[in-house]
Structure formats: structure tokens, C-alpha cells
Tab-separated table of C-alpha atoms in Angstrom:
chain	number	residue	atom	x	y	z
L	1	UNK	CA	-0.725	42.563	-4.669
L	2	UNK	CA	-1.646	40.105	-2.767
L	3	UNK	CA	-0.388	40.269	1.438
L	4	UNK	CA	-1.043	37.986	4.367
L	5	UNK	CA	-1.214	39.090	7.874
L	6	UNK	CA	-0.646	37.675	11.501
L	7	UNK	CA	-1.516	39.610	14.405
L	8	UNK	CA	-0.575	38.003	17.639
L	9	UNK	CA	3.654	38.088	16.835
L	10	UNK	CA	3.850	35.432	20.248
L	11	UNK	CA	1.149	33.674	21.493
L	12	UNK	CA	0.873	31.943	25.016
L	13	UNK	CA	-1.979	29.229	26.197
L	14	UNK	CA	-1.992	26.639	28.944
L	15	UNK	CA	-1.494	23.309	27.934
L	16	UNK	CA	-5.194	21.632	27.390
L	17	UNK	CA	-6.908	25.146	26.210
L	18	UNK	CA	-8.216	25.651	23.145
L	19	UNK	CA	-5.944	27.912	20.679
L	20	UNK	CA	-6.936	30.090	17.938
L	21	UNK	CA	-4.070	31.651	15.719
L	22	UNK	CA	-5.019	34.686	13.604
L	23	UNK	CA	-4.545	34.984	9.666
L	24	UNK	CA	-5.857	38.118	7.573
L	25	UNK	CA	-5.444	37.588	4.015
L	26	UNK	CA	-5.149	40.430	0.637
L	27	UNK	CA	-6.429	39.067	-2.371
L	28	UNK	CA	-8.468	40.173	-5.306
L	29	UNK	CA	-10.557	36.791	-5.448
L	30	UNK	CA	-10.869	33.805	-4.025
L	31	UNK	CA	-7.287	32.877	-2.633
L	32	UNK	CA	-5.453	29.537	-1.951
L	33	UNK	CA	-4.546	29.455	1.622
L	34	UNK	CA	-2.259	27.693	3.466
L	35	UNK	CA	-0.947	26.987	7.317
L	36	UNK	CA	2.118	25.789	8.152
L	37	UNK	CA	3.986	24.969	11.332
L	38	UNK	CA	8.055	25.308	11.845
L	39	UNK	CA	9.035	23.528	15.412
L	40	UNK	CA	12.624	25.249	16.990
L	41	UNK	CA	15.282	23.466	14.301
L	42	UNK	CA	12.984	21.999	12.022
L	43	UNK	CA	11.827	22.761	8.487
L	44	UNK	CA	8.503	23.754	7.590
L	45	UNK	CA	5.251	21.354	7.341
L	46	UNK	CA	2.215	22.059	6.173
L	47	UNK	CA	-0.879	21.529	8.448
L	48	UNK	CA	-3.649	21.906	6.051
L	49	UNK	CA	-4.836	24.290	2.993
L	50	UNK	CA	-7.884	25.667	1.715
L	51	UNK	CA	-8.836	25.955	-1.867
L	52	UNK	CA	-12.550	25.832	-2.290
L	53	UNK	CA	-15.779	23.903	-1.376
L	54	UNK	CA	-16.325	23.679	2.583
L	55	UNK	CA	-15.471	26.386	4.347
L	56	UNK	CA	-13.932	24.512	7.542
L	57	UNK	CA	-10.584	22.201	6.975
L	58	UNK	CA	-9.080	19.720	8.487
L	59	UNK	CA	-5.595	19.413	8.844
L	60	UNK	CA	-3.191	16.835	10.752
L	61	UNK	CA	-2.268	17.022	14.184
L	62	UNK	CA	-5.458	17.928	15.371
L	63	UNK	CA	-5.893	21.659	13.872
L	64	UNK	CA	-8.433	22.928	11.775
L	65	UNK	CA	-9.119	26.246	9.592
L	66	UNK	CA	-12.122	28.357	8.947
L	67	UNK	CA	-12.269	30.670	5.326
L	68	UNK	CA	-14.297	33.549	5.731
L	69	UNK	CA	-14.381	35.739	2.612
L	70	UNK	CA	-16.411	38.572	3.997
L	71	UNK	CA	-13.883	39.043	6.507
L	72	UNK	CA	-10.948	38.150	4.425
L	73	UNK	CA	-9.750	35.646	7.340
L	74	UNK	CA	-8.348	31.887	8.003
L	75	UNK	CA	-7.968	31.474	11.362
L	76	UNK	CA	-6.134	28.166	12.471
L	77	UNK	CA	-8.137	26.003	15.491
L	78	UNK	CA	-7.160	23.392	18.251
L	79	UNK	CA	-9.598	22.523	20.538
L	80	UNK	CA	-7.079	21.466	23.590
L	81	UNK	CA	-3.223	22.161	22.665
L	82	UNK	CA	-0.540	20.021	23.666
L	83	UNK	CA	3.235	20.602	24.178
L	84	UNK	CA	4.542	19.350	21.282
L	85	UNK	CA	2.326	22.458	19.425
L	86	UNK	CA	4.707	24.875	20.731
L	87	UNK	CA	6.169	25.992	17.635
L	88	UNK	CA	6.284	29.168	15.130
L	89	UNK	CA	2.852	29.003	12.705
L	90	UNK	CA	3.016	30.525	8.810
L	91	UNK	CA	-0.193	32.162	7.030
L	92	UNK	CA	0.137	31.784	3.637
L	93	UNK	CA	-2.074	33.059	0.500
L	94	UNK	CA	-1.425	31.529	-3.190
L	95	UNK	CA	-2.114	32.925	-6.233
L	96	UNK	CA	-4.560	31.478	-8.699
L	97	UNK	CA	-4.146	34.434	-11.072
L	98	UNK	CA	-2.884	33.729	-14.794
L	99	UNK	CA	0.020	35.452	-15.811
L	100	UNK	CA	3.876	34.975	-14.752
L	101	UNK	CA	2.324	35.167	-11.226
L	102	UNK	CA	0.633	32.201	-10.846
L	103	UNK	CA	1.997	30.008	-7.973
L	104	UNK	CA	3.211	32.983	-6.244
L	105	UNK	CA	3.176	31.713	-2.292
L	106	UNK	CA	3.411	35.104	-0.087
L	107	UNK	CA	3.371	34.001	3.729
L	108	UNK	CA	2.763	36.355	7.073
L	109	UNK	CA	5.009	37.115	9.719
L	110	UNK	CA	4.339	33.944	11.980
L	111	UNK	CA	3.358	33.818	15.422
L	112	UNK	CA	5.298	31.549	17.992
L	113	UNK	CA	2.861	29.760	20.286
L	114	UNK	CA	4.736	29.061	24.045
L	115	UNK	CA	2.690	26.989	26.005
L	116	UNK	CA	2.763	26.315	29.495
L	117	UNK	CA	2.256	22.704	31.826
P	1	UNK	CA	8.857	11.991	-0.568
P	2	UNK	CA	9.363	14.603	-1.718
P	3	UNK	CA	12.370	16.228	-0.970
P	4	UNK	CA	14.118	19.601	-1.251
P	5	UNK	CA	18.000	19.699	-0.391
P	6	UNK	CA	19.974	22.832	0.343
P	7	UNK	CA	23.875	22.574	0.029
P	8	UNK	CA	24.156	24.002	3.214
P	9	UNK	CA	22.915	23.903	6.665
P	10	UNK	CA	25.388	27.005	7.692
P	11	UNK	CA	27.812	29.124	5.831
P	12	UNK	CA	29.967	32.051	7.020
P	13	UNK	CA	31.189	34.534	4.429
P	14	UNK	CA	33.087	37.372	4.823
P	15	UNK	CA	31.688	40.739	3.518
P	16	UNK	CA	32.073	41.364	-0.396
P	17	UNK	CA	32.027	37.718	-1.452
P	18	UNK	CA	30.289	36.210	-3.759
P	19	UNK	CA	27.797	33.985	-2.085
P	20	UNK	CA	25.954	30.855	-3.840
P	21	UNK	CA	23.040	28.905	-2.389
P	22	UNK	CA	22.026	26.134	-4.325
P	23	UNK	CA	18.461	24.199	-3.792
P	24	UNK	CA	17.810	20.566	-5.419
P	25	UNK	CA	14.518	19.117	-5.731
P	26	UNK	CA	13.287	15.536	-6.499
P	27	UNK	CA	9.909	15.698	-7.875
P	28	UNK	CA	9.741	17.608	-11.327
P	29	UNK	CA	7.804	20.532	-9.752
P	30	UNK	CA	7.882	22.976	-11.632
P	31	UNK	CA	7.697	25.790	-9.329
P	32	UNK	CA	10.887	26.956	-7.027
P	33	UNK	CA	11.404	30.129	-4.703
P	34	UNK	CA	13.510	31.431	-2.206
P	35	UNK	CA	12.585	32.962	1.024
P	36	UNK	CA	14.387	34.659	3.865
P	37	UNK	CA	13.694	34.057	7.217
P	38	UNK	CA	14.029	36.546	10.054
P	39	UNK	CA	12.493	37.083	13.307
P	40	UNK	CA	9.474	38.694	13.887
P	41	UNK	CA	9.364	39.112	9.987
P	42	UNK	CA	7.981	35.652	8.781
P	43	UNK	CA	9.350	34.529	5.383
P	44	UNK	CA	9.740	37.248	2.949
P	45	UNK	CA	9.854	36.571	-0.858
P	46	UNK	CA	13.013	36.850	-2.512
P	47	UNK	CA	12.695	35.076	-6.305
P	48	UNK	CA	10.557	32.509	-7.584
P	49	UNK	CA	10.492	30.519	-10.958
P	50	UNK	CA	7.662	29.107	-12.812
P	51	UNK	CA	9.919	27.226	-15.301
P	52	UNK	CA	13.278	27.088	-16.134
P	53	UNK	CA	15.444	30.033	-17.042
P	54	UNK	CA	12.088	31.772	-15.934
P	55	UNK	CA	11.849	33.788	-13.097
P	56	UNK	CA	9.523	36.662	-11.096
P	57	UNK	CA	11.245	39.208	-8.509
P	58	UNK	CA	9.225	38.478	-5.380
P	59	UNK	CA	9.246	41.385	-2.432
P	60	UNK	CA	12.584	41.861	-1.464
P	61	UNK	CA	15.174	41.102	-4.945
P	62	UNK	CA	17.468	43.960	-4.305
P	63	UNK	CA	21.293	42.968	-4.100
P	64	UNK	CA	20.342	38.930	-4.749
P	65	UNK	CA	20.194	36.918	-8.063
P	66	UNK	CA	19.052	33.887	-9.185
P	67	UNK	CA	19.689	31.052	-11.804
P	68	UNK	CA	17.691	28.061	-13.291
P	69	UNK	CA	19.402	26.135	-16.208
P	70	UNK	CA	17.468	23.367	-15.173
P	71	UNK	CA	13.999	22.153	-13.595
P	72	UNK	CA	15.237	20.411	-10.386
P	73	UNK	CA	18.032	23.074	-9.402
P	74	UNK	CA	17.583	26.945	-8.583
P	75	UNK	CA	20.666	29.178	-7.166
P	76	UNK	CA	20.401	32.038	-5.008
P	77	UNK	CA	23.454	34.328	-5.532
P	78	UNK	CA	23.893	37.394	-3.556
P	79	UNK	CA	26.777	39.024	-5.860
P	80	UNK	CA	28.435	40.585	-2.946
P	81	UNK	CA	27.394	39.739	0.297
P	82	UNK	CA	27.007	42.184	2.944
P	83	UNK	CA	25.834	42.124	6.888
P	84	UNK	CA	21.940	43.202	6.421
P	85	UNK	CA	22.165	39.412	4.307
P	86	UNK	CA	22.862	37.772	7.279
P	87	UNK	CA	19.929	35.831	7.659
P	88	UNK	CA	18.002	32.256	7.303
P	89	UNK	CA	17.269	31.141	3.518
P	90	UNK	CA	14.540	28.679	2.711
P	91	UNK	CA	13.956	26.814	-0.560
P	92	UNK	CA	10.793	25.837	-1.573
P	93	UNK	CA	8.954	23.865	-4.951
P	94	UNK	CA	5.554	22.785	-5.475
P	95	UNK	CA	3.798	21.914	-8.689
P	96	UNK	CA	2.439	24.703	-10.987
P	97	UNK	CA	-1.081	24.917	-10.006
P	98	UNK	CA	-1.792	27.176	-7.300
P	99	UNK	CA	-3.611	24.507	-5.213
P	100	UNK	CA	-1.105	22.480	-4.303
P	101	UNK	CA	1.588	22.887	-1.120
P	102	UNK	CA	5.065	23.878	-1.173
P	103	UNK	CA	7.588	21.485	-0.234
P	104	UNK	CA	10.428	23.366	1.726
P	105	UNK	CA	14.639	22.599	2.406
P	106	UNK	CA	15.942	22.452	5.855
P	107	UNK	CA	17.410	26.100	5.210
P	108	UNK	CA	20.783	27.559	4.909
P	109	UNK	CA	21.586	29.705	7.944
P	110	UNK	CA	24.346	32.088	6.380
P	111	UNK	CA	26.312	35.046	8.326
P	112	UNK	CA	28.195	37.473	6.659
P	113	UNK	CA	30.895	39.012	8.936
């Protein structure tokens, strides 16, 4: 069965340091992944995915994500976060087995990032 | 856009009732789910559907089900509502192959007293 997990439940940086948000994946081969970002109110928006070729992704607002298989990870990046990244951040894994559960989207338990003038 | 509407922002039911969520999409995906939302807990898997009239238990099915007479509309029903339900409840939909995103509603906050 495939799983996702987040570590770091809250998170807390200084406005202009760098951020890294951990994701820890369970799959039996090479998985979609996915980050997302909820702000307080808001619905959910996807800041990039990953589903094979180059290891390192780009997403919008600044973020990127690394895939490494031999630690089963995809950790989400931001060189120098800003206020407006305060906000609760989703791990997700997709299936890409056949069967009735292709498609299947299983996400983590999020971590809130606070961050502070 | 693409865009995924739930019925309802909030809802307050009263314990026993027969609860519907409904979930409306625009862009012939072909995949839907449901999702609860609660603290410290991320967004757990409730049902998804691959097609319509088709659909997969996800992680936590027990005392909701679901409906899907056609492609753009899935229903959550929890068929008698109790206080553990209170709780956020997300839609999503995406297209059938696994690489693409899932679009998500702006969630239906509902409290059972």
C-alpha cells in the first residue's frame, strides 16, 4: 500500500532563510509525487510534481523538489522564504499501478510553516 | 479553469441525519475522491472513483457512502451522521493517468452536534 510521510508536524524559519520541508514516500516503484500548499481559508494548489526524467523540479512561487529513490524522499526547497509562504504544505504519492487503483492520490499529514519578520 | 464546486462551504447537522455532500466538476476528468481534513492528520482518503458508478474504498470508508450516476458529479453520504464526522471534506478530480494533478473544491466544513 502505498503511504506518504511528513515529519516536522509545524515548522518555524525567519523570514529570508532558506526552508526545507520533509516528505518520505511508500511505494513499490517509481511513484508520482506531488506538493501542495493550503494558505489559512484557502483551497489547495499545487506547487509542482514529479513524474520522471530530472530528478530536481521546479515549481511556482519559488520552491523546488528533489526525488531521491534510494532514500525514498521528496523534499520541498526555498532558498529565502517570504511571508506570504506561511501556510500548511501536503506530500502526496500517486499511483501508476494498473488495476482499479490507478490514480489513487494518498497525501501525508502536512506540516504548517510559521514564519517570523 | 478548472473548477471543482462543493454545495457547501458549512453545514451543521444534528446527530443521526442523513448527511449529503455533493462535488461538481467542469472538466470531464475522470477521476473524483473525497478526503477529510483534520488537524495534525493531513487529508485522509475516504472514496475515490475511476469512472462512473465505479468506485475504490480509500483508508478510512467506514460509516460514509458514495454515489456517481454521472462523470462530473460524486456524493459523499454519511448515512447517519455522528460527532467523530465532524470534520473538513475536500473534493478532488484529475484526469485518469496518474501523472497529472488533482484539482480540489473549497471544502465543506460540516459539524455534527
Amino acid at each position: 500500500a502505498q503511504s506518504v510521510t511528513q515529519p516536522d508536524i509545524h515548522i518555524t524559519v525567519s523570514e529570508g532563510a532558506s526552508l526545507e520541508l520533509r516528505c518520505n514516500y511508500s511505494y513499490g516503484a517509481t511513484p508520482y509525487l506531488f506538493w501542495y500548499v493550503q494558505s489559512p481559508g484557502q483551497g489547495l494548489q499545487l506547487l509542482l510534481k514529479y513524474f520522471s526524467g530530472d530528478t530536481l523540479v521546479q515549481g511556482i512561487k519559488g520552491f523546488e523538489a528533489e526525488f531521491k529513490r534510494s532514500q525514498s524522499s521528496f523534499n520541498l526547497r526555498k532558498p529565502s522564504v517570504h511571508w506570504s509562504d506561511a501556510a500548511e504544505y501536503f506530500c502526496a504519492v500517486g499511483s501508476n499501478a494498473g488495476g482499479t487503483s490507478y490514480g489513487k492520490l494518498t497525501f501525508g499529514q502536512g506540516t504548517i510553516l510559521t514564519v517570523h519578520p | 479553469d478548472v473548477k471543482v464546486t462543493q454545495s457547501s462551504r458549512y453545514l451543521v447537522k444534528r446527530t443521526g441525519e442523513k448527511v449529503f455532500l455533493e462535488c461538481v466538476q467542469d472538466m470531464d476528468h475522470e477521476n473524483m475522491f473525497w478526503y477529510r481534513q483534520d488537524p495534525g492528520l493531513g487529508l485522509r482518503l475516504i472514496y475515490f472513483s475511476y469512472d462512473v458508478k465505479m468506485k475504490e474504498k480509500g483508508d478510512i470508508p467506514e460509516g460514509y457512502s458514495v454515489s456517481r450516476e454521472k462523470k462530473e458529479r460524486f456524493s459523499l453520504i454519511l448515512e447517519s451522521a455522528s460527532t467523530n464526522q465532524t470534520s473538513m471534506y475536500l473534493c478532488a478530480s484529475r484526469f485518469e493517468w496518474g501523472n497529472t494533478e488533482a484539482f480540489f473544491g473549497q471544502g465543506t466544513r460540516l459539524t455534527v452536534v
